[in-house]
mmCIF file of C-alpha atoms in Angstrom:
data_model
loop_
_atom_site.group_PDB
_atom_site.id
_atom_site.type_symbol
_atom_site.label_atom_id
_atom_site.label_comp_id
_atom_site.label_asym_id
_atom_site.label_seq_id
_atom_site.Cartn_x
_atom_site.Cartn_y
_atom_site.Cartn_z
ATOM 1 C CA MET S 300 -30.464 8.493 -6.088
ATOM 2 C CA GLU S 301 -28.870 10.905 -3.614
ATOM 3 C CA LEU S 302 -26.930 9.917 -0.522
ATOM 4 C CA GLU S 303 -26.183 12.122 2.485
ATOM 5 C CA VAL S 304 -22.515 11.728 3.503
ATOM 6 C CA ALA S 305 -21.249 13.742 6.486
ATOM 7 C CA GLY S 306 -23.166 16.866 5.455
ATOM 8 C CA ARG S 307 -22.671 16.488 1.704
ATOM 9 C CA THR S 308 -25.114 15.223 -0.851
ATOM 10 C CA VAL S 309 -23.592 12.752 -3.336
ATOM 11 C CA ARG S 310 -25.521 11.664 -6.401
ATOM 12 C CA LEU S 311 -25.345 7.968 -7.245
ATOM 13 C CA SER S 312 -26.369 6.819 -10.716
ATOM 14 C CA SER S 313 -27.261 3.227 -11.633
ATOM 15 C CA PRO S 314 -27.294 2.145 -7.939
ATOM 16 C CA ASP S 315 -28.417 -1.366 -8.878
ATOM 17 C CA LYS S 316 -25.490 -2.048 -11.201
ATOM 18 C CA VAL S 317 -23.848 -5.280 -10.026
ATOM 19 C CA PHE S 318 -20.158 -4.841 -9.252
ATOM 20 C CA PHE S 319 -19.479 -8.263 -7.620
ATOM 21 C CA PRO S 320 -21.516 -10.941 -9.457
ATOM 22 C CA GLU S 321 -20.470 -13.808 -7.176
ATOM 23 C CA ARG S 322 -21.772 -11.984 -4.135
ATOM 24 C CA GLY S 323 -24.378 -9.863 -5.801
ATOM 25 C CA PHE S 324 -23.051 -6.599 -4.366
ATOM 26 C CA THR S 325 -24.104 -3.477 -6.309
ATOM 27 C CA LYS S 326 -22.765 0.019 -6.679
ATOM 28 C CA LEU S 327 -25.169 1.111 -3.911
ATOM 29 C CA ASP S 328 -23.718 -1.606 -1.598
ATOM 30 C CA LEU S 329 -20.245 -0.229 -2.350
ATOM 31 C CA ALA S 330 -21.315 3.338 -1.596
ATOM 32 C CA ARG S 331 -23.048 2.314 1.623
ATOM 33 C CA TYR S 332 -19.957 0.403 2.644
ATOM 34 C CA TYR S 333 -17.793 3.495 2.260
ATOM 35 C CA ILE S 334 -20.273 5.516 4.237
ATOM 36 C CA ALA S 335 -20.160 2.947 7.059
ATOM 37 C CA VAL S 336 -16.350 3.021 7.291
ATOM 38 C CA GLY S 337 -16.064 6.685 6.336
ATOM 39 C CA PRO S 338 -14.062 7.958 9.311
ATOM 40 C CA GLY S 339 -11.616 5.035 8.959
ATOM 41 C CA ILE S 340 -10.874 5.366 5.243
ATOM 42 C CA LEU S 341 -10.731 9.156 5.518
ATOM 43 C CA ARG S 342 -8.082 8.772 8.209
ATOM 44 C CA ALA S 343 -6.049 6.629 5.762
ATOM 45 C CA LEU S 344 -6.540 9.064 2.821
ATOM 46 C CA ARG S 345 -6.738 12.513 4.422
ATOM 47 C CA GLU S 346 -4.727 15.048 2.505
ATOM 48 C CA ARG S 347 -2.904 12.372 0.568
ATOM 49 C CA PRO S 348 -2.567 12.409 -3.262
ATOM 50 C CA THR S 349 -4.632 9.381 -4.240
ATOM 51 C CA THR S 350 -4.705 7.173 -7.350
ATOM 52 C CA LEU S 351 -8.118 5.619 -8.094
ATOM 53 C CA GLU S 352 -8.458 2.002 -9.204
ATOM 54 C CA ARG S 353 -11.697 2.122 -11.186
ATOM 55 C CA TYR S 354 -14.017 -0.610 -12.377
ATOM 56 C CA PRO S 355 -16.958 1.298 -13.980
ATOM 57 C CA ASP S 356 -18.764 -1.919 -14.981
ATOM 58 C CA GLY S 357 -17.775 -4.059 -11.985
ATOM 59 C CA ILE S 358 -14.913 -6.492 -11.477
ATOM 60 C CA GLU S 359 -15.619 -8.436 -14.644
ATOM 61 C CA GLY S 360 -15.439 -5.338 -16.885
ATOM 62 C CA GLU S 361 -12.564 -3.176 -18.016
ATOM 63 C CA TRP S 362 -10.639 -1.352 -15.374
ATOM 64 C CA PHE S 363 -7.856 1.185 -15.059
ATOM 65 C CA PHE S 364 -5.836 3.343 -12.669
ATOM 66 C CA GLN S 365 -6.693 7.020 -12.691
ATOM 67 C CA LYS S 366 -3.838 9.169 -11.412
ATOM 68 C CA ARG S 367 -4.970 12.577 -12.605
ATOM 69 C CA ALA S 368 -7.958 14.119 -10.940
ATOM 70 C CA PRO S 369 -11.076 13.182 -12.954
ATOM 71 C CA LYS S 370 -12.690 15.816 -15.080
ATOM 72 C CA GLY S 371 -15.778 17.229 -13.471
ATOM 73 C CA MET S 372 -14.561 16.578 -9.939
ATOM 74 C CA PRO S 373 -16.375 18.836 -7.492
ATOM 75 C CA ASP S 374 -14.506 21.928 -6.432
ATOM 76 C CA TRP S 375 -14.836 20.965 -2.782
ATOM 77 C CA ILE S 376 -12.433 18.037 -3.392
ATOM 78 C CA PRO S 377 -8.872 19.471 -3.357
ATOM 79 C CA THR S 378 -5.934 18.197 -5.371
ATOM 80 C CA ALA S 379 -2.163 17.879 -4.742
ATOM 81 C CA HIS S 380 0.474 18.379 -7.414
ATOM 82 C CA ILE S 381 2.849 15.364 -7.637
ATOM 83 C CA THR S 382 5.798 14.520 -9.833
ATOM 84 C CA PHE S 383 6.369 11.052 -11.352
ATOM 85 C CA PRO S 384 9.775 9.402 -11.813
ATOM 86 C CA SER S 385 9.484 10.203 -15.554
ATOM 87 C CA GLY S 386 9.604 13.895 -14.722
ATOM 88 C CA ARG S 387 5.986 14.394 -15.654
ATOM 89 C CA SER S 388 3.542 15.730 -13.095
ATOM 90 C CA ALA S 389 -0.147 15.778 -12.372
ATOM 91 C CA ASP S 390 -2.785 17.021 -9.975
ATOM 92 C CA GLU S 391 -4.204 14.050 -8.014
ATOM 93 C CA MET S 392 -7.376 13.870 -5.960
ATOM 94 C CA CYS S 393 -6.588 14.601 -2.324
ATOM 95 C CA PRO S 394 -9.530 13.618 -0.049
ATOM 96 C CA THR S 395 -10.327 15.737 2.977
ATOM 97 C CA GLU S 396 -13.962 14.676 3.455
ATOM 98 C CA GLU S 397 -15.758 11.307 3.646
ATOM 99 C CA ALA S 398 -18.004 12.375 0.793
ATOM 100 C CA ALA S 399 -15.011 12.459 -1.581
ATOM 101 C CA VAL S 400 -14.678 8.693 -1.105
ATOM 102 C CA VAL S 401 -18.307 8.080 -1.950
ATOM 103 C CA TRP S 402 -18.092 10.432 -4.889
ATOM 104 C CA ALA S 403 -15.212 8.305 -6.262
ATOM 105 C CA ALA S 404 -17.217 5.142 -5.658
ATOM 106 C CA GLN S 405 -19.947 6.605 -7.909
ATOM 107 C CA TYR S 406 -17.410 6.374 -10.736
ATOM 108 C CA GLY S 407 -16.559 2.757 -10.012
ATOM 109 C CA THR S 408 -13.587 3.272 -7.749
ATOM 110 C CA LEU S 409 -13.106 0.118 -5.637
ATOM 111 C CA THR S 410 -9.537 0.620 -4.328
ATOM 112 C CA PHE S 411 -7.862 3.834 -3.217
ATOM 113 C CA HIS S 412 -4.070 4.051 -3.573
ATOM 114 C CA PRO S 413 -2.805 6.982 -1.476
ATOM 115 C CA TRP S 414 0.794 8.233 -1.688
ATOM 116 C CA PRO S 415 2.738 8.076 1.596
ATOM 117 C CA VAL S 416 2.904 11.900 1.662
ATOM 118 C CA ARG S 417 0.611 14.769 2.589
ATOM 119 C CA ALA S 418 -0.391 17.619 0.295
ATOM 120 C CA GLY S 419 1.732 20.068 2.250
ATOM 121 C CA ASP S 420 4.963 18.243 1.498
ATOM 122 C CA VAL S 421 4.734 15.756 -1.410
ATOM 123 C CA ASP S 422 8.468 14.958 -1.561
ATOM 124 C CA HIS S 423 8.972 13.636 1.992
ATOM 125 C CA PRO S 424 6.948 10.503 2.968
ATOM 126 C CA ASP S 425 5.404 10.351 6.393
ATOM 127 C CA GLU S 426 4.896 6.578 6.259
ATOM 128 C CA LEU S 427 7.277 3.644 5.850
ATOM 129 C CA ARG S 428 5.194 0.910 4.268
ATOM 130 C CA ILE S 429 6.297 -2.723 4.345
ATOM 131 C CA ASP S 430 4.590 -5.124 1.968
ATOM 132 C CA LEU S 431 4.823 -8.788 2.906
ATOM 133 C CA ASP S 432 3.870 -10.546 -0.365
ATOM 134 C CA PRO S 433 3.393 -14.329 -0.353
ATOM 135 C CA GLN S 434 4.971 -16.086 -3.312
ATOM 136 C CA PRO S 435 3.626 -19.331 -4.884
ATOM 137 C CA GLY S 436 3.864 -22.053 -2.283
ATOM 138 C CA THR S 437 3.247 -19.679 0.617
ATOM 139 C CA ASP S 438 0.107 -18.121 2.133
ATOM 140 C CA TYR S 439 -1.190 -15.753 4.767
ATOM 141 C CA THR S 440 0.093 -17.875 7.705
ATOM 142 C CA ASP S 441 3.618 -17.539 6.307
ATOM 143 C CA ALA S 442 3.153 -13.766 6.053
ATOM 144 C CA VAL S 443 2.060 -13.757 9.663
ATOM 145 C CA ARG S 444 5.293 -15.409 10.803
ATOM 146 C CA ALA S 445 7.265 -12.828 8.841
ATOM 147 C CA ALA S 446 5.189 -10.019 10.361
ATOM 148 C CA HIS S 447 5.973 -11.033 13.877
ATOM 149 C CA GLU S 448 9.724 -11.050 13.151
ATOM 150 C CA LEU S 449 9.266 -7.705 11.320
ATOM 151 C CA ARG S 450 7.658 -6.311 14.471
ATOM 152 C CA ALA S 451 10.817 -7.314 16.415
ATOM 153 C CA VAL S 452 13.141 -5.776 13.840
ATOM 154 C CA LEU S 453 11.226 -2.471 13.858
ATOM 155 C CA ASP S 454 11.376 -2.326 17.648
ATOM 156 C CA GLU S 455 15.093 -3.189 17.712
ATOM 157 C CA PHE S 456 16.056 -0.499 15.163
ATOM 158 C CA GLY S 457 14.706 2.709 16.551
ATOM 159 C CA GLY S 458 11.778 1.515 18.710
ATOM 160 C CA LEU S 459 9.481 1.797 15.683
ATOM 161 C CA ARG S 460 5.849 0.741 15.937
ATOM 162 C CA GLY S 461 4.044 -0.715 12.954
ATOM 163 C CA TRP S 462 0.364 -0.958 12.309
ATOM 164 C CA PRO S 463 -0.641 -4.198 10.487
ATOM 165 C CA LYS S 464 -3.461 -4.773 7.974
ATOM 166 C CA THR S 465 -4.497 -7.436 5.542
ATOM 167 C CA SER S 466 -3.845 -6.680 1.901
ATOM 168 C CA GLY S 467 -7.254 -7.950 0.990
ATOM 169 C CA GLY S 468 -5.491 -10.818 -0.760
ATOM 170 C CA ARG S 469 -3.046 -13.281 0.834
ATOM 171 C CA GLY S 470 -0.521 -10.821 2.204
ATOM 172 C CA LEU S 471 0.034 -8.395 5.017
ATOM 173 C CA HIS S 472 1.007 -4.717 5.082
ATOM 174 C CA VAL S 473 2.653 -2.995 8.005
ATOM 175 C CA PHE S 474 2.684 0.817 8.053
ATOM 176 C CA VAL S 475 5.057 2.815 10.256
ATOM 177 C CA PRO S 476 4.339 6.545 10.682
ATOM 178 C CA ILE S 477 7.512 8.509 10.325
ATOM 179 C CA GLU S 478 8.724 12.100 10.515
ATOM 180 C CA PRO S 479 8.562 13.655 7.040
ATOM 181 C CA ARG S 480 12.346 14.378 6.979
ATOM 182 C CA TRP S 481 13.537 11.869 4.396
ATOM 183 C CA THR S 482 13.253 11.602 0.632
ATOM 184 C CA PHE S 483 11.616 8.749 -1.222
ATOM 185 C CA THR S 484 15.106 7.372 -1.951
ATOM 186 C CA GLN S 485 16.044 7.370 1.710
ATOM 187 C CA VAL S 486 12.742 5.749 2.834
ATOM 188 C CA ARG S 487 13.251 3.074 0.137
ATOM 189 C CA ARG S 488 16.754 2.497 1.487
ATOM 190 C CA ALA S 489 15.299 2.018 4.956
ATOM 191 C CA ALA S 490 12.805 -0.506 3.563
ATOM 192 C CA ILE S 491 15.628 -2.407 1.865
ATOM 193 C CA ALA S 492 17.489 -2.500 5.244
ATOM 194 C CA VAL S 493 14.389 -3.939 6.921
ATOM 195 C CA GLY S 494 14.024 -6.566 4.212
ATOM 196 C CA ARG S 495 17.659 -7.589 4.407
ATOM 197 C CA GLU S 496 17.536 -7.927 8.189
ATOM 198 C CA LEU S 497 14.364 -10.054 7.902
ATOM 199 C CA GLU S 498 16.060 -12.165 5.253
ATOM 200 C CA ARG S 499 19.092 -12.738 7.511
ATOM 201 C CA ARG S 500 16.858 -13.860 10.371
ATOM 202 C CA MET S 501 14.501 -15.977 8.293
ATOM 203 C CA PRO S 502 16.478 -17.063 5.186
ATOM 204 C CA GLU S 503 14.221 -20.012 4.396
ATOM 205 C CA GLN S 504 11.032 -18.023 4.823
ATOM 206 C CA VAL S 505 11.714 -14.459 3.635
ATOM 207 C CA THR S 506 13.385 -12.969 0.574
ATOM 208 C CA ILE S 507 14.186 -9.533 -0.796
ATOM 209 C CA LYS S 508 15.111 -10.819 -4.254
ATOM 210 C CA TRP S 509 13.534 -8.596 -6.885
ATOM 211 C CA TRP S 510 13.514 -11.235 -9.672
ATOM 212 C CA LYS S 511 10.732 -13.776 -9.394
ATOM 213 C CA GLU S 512 12.960 -16.625 -10.517
ATOM 214 C CA GLU S 513 15.123 -16.129 -7.380
ATOM 215 C CA ARG S 514 12.359 -15.813 -4.783
ATOM 216 C CA GLY S 515 11.282 -19.417 -4.332
ATOM 217 C CA ALA S 516 8.494 -20.296 -1.838
ATOM 218 C CA ARG S 517 9.129 -17.457 0.464
ATOM 219 C CA ILE S 518 7.553 -14.167 1.559
ATOM 220 C CA PHE S 519 8.799 -11.347 -0.625
ATOM 221 C CA VAL S 520 9.492 -8.006 1.094
ATOM 222 C CA ASP S 521 8.521 -5.711 -1.780
ATOM 223 C CA TYR S 522 10.840 -2.817 -0.990
ATOM 224 C CA ASN S 523 9.911 -1.089 -4.290
ATOM 225 C CA GLN S 524 6.481 -0.290 -2.916
ATOM 226 C CA THR S 525 8.282 2.589 -1.213
ATOM 227 C CA ALA S 526 9.604 4.060 -4.470
ATOM 228 C CA ARG S 527 8.068 7.326 -5.737
ATOM 229 C CA ASP S 528 4.672 6.783 -7.411
ATOM 230 C CA ARG S 529 4.352 3.227 -6.065
ATOM 231 C CA THR S 530 1.384 2.922 -3.758
ATOM 232 C CA ILE S 531 -0.346 0.308 -1.572
ATOM 233 C CA ALA S 532 -4.100 -0.069 -1.222
ATOM 234 C CA SER S 533 -5.371 1.974 1.698
ATOM 235 C CA ALA S 534 -6.895 0.532 4.840
ATOM 236 C CA TYR S 535 -10.617 -0.191 4.242
ATOM 237 C CA SER S 536 -10.256 -0.221 0.466
ATOM 238 C CA VAL S 537 -12.389 -2.808 -1.314
ATOM 239 C CA ARG S 538 -10.257 -5.153 -3.502
ATOM 240 C CA PRO S 539 -11.340 -6.366 -6.961
ATOM 241 C CA ARG S 540 -11.772 -9.986 -5.954
ATOM 242 C CA PRO S 541 -14.864 -12.150 -6.363
ATOM 243 C CA GLU S 542 -15.286 -12.334 -2.562
ATOM 244 C CA ALA S 543 -15.269 -8.471 -2.274
ATOM 245 C CA THR S 544 -12.590 -8.647 0.435
ATOM 246 C CA VAL S 545 -11.270 -5.393 1.935
ATOM 247 C CA SER S 546 -7.885 -4.354 3.325
ATOM 248 C CA ALA S 547 -8.582 -4.695 7.011
ATOM 249 C CA PRO S 548 -6.664 -2.861 9.744
ATOM 250 C CA LEU S 549 -5.726 -5.240 12.552
ATOM 251 C CA ARG S 550 -4.449 -5.113 16.094
ATOM 252 C CA TRP S 551 -1.321 -7.178 16.609
ATOM 253 C CA SER S 552 -3.277 -9.452 18.928
ATOM 254 C CA GLU S 553 -5.526 -10.335 15.965
ATOM 255 C CA VAL S 554 -2.907 -11.042 13.336
ATOM 256 C CA ASP S 555 -2.580 -14.784 14.027
ATOM 257 C CA SER S 556 -6.320 -15.563 14.193
ATOM 258 C CA ALA S 557 -7.424 -13.277 11.345
ATOM 259 C CA ARG S 558 -7.949 -14.507 7.798
ATOM 260 C CA PRO S 559 -8.222 -12.174 4.815
ATOM 261 C CA ARG S 560 -11.590 -13.586 3.790
ATOM 262 C CA ASP S 561 -13.013 -12.669 7.216
ATOM 263 C CA PHE S 562 -13.167 -9.034 6.133
ATOM 264 C CA ASP S 563 -15.343 -8.027 3.203
ATOM 265 C CA LEU S 564 -17.867 -5.537 1.974
ATOM 266 C CA ALA S 565 -20.554 -7.142 4.123
ATOM 267 C CA THR S 566 -18.689 -7.885 7.353
ATOM 268 C CA MET S 567 -16.413 -4.877 7.807
ATOM 269 C CA PRO S 568 -19.235 -2.384 8.572
ATOM 270 C CA ALA S 569 -20.304 -4.399 11.584
ATOM 271 C CA ARG S 570 -16.719 -4.683 12.788
ATOM 272 C CA PHE S 571 -16.252 -0.952 12.331
ATOM 273 C CA ALA S 572 -19.486 -0.178 14.198
ATOM 274 C CA GLU S 573 -18.291 -2.311 17.072
ATOM 275 C CA LEU S 574 -14.589 -1.438 17.264
ATOM 276 C CA GLY S 575 -14.236 1.735 15.276
ATOM 277 C CA ASP S 576 -10.930 2.379 13.479
ATOM 278 C CA VAL S 577 -8.357 0.177 15.249
ATOM 279 C CA HIS S 578 -5.626 2.314 13.648
ATOM 280 C CA ALA S 579 -7.197 5.618 14.787
ATOM 281 C CA ASP S 580 -4.147 6.625 16.813
ATOM 282 C CA MET S 581 -1.615 6.015 13.991
ATOM 283 C CA ASP S 582 -1.338 9.669 13.102
ATOM 284 C CA ASP S 583 -0.464 10.550 16.671
ATOM 285 C CA HIS S 584 3.018 8.994 16.188
ATOM 286 C CA ALA S 585 5.973 9.872 14.037
ATOM 287 C CA HIS S 586 9.111 7.774 14.225
ATOM 288 C CA SER S 587 12.707 8.352 13.154
ATOM 289 C CA LEU S 588 14.431 6.332 10.471
ATOM 290 C CA ASP S 589 17.951 7.112 11.783
ATOM 291 C CA ALA S 590 18.572 3.604 13.133
ATOM 292 C CA LEU S 591 17.372 1.896 9.920
ATOM 293 C CA LEU S 592 19.457 4.177 7.771
ATOM 294 C CA GLU S 593 22.507 3.444 9.914
ATOM 295 C CA LEU S 594 21.749 -0.285 9.368
ATOM 296 C CA ALA S 595 21.655 0.365 5.641
ATOM 297 C CA ARG S 596 24.976 2.224 5.840
ATOM 298 C CA ARG S 597 26.551 -0.746 7.700
ATOM 299 C CA ASP S 598 25.148 -3.171 5.172
ATOM 300 C CA GLU S 599 26.826 -1.297 2.379
ATOM 301 C CA HIS S 600 30.106 -0.428 4.173
ATOM 302 C CA ASP S 601 30.668 -3.805 5.880
ATOM 303 C CA HIS S 602 29.018 -6.219 3.472
ATOM 304 C CA GLY S 603 28.992 -4.467 0.097
ATOM 305 C CA LEU S 604 25.200 -4.465 0.000
ATOM 306 C CA GLY S 605 24.226 -1.401 -1.964
ATOM 307 C CA ASP S 606 21.073 -0.538 -3.889
ATOM 308 C CA LEU S 607 18.664 -2.988 -5.520
ATOM 309 C CA PRO S 608 16.849 -2.843 -8.852
ATOM 310 C CA TYR S 609 13.989 -0.423 -9.407
ATOM 311 C CA PRO S 610 10.765 -1.329 -11.285
ATOM 312 C CA PRO S 611 11.196 -1.507 -15.102
ATOM 313 C CA GLU S 612 9.345 1.712 -15.845
ATOM 314 C CA TYR S 613 11.749 3.831 -13.771
ATOM 315 C CA PRO S 614 14.718 5.663 -15.253
ATOM 316 C CA LYS S 615 18.111 4.210 -14.344
ATOM 317 C CA MET S 616 18.851 5.386 -10.802
ATOM 318 C CA PRO S 617 22.242 6.369 -9.349
ATOM 319 C CA GLY S 618 23.948 3.413 -7.718
ATOM 320 C CA GLU S 619 21.400 0.907 -9.050
ATOM 321 C CA PRO S 620 22.783 -2.481 -10.133
ATOM 322 C CA LYS S 621 22.022 -4.075 -13.512
ATOM 323 C CA ARG S 622 18.323 -4.156 -14.103
ATOM 324 C CA VAL S 623 18.209 -7.569 -15.818
ATOM 325 C CA GLN S 624 17.035 -10.855 -14.451
ATOM 326 C CA PRO S 625 19.928 -13.237 -13.664
ATOM 327 C CA SER S 626 18.950 -15.906 -16.214
ATOM 328 C CA ARG S 627 19.188 -13.353 -18.978
ATOM 329 C CA ALA S 628 22.267 -11.508 -17.787
ATOM 330 C CA ARG S 629 25.234 -11.706 -20.073
ATOM 331 C CA LYS S 630 28.019 -13.676 -18.427
ATOM 332 C CA ASP S 631 31.458 -12.172 -18.589
ATOM 333 C CA PRO S 632 34.020 -14.614 -20.089
ATOM 334 C CA ALA S 633 36.389 -16.378 -17.758
ATOM 335 C CA PRO S 634 39.934 -14.857 -17.605
#
């Protein structure tokens, strides 16, 4: 069948293929969802290199991340050239129209993972993204408590404003629009500073420990989500869960009462029709990281708190500590 999407015609094959067996949602339901929230998800993806999380046969079939632009992509969908930590590079899909999202859904894309950069400058992020990840023994309500303290930290260090959203799972994401003046390394350093400050204020509830064995039942501030080539599901992205939940933008006044399962492929279109994109003004702001980077400098100078481990697939980075979990680290003999 053919769908009209903001002036483009997008062909949809096998529209009745079931993607979410528990709910009965089909590929057509997915495409119609992305049409319904089109202006919102385009705001989240516009001009950003975007990795596609594809499930061609639905959530119970094989899946993969597609970083390079798919073969046969229409010429009206632009690309952006990005470089990975390995030194390799690729051209990634870079949506500028709502129809690009529906075109990707035709190929089984459920979740869109945009880089925190724009095509015009792919080496300087324009978003600081904070991922509040509940560990075993914690849940969304614990992430909410951390998010409120995070809001206070952001305001205290530079008057930063964050925009919260559900992850589509149990966690919360808070995005801060920033001036594109800093490198990925500097933005990651700012995220580490945020995490450490949260950990100081909520030591029993929040951790920035990279190794799972050290986290305990706390909310993990996943600072490595700000490293180059690490991405977070976009606002309005459908998540590959049986309930077909979506990553839902929230107003701060909604964070306490919201529950991740409130927002799914069936309910979000009605919310969007009523409220529109509650993060629509996000791109009108651009904050400075100077105060957070000064906090990071003081952490290192006054407390000896330098860099933290990178993900395992990254090359060894300058100033990075040993990348080995504590229980496996070789102990130096006593003098």
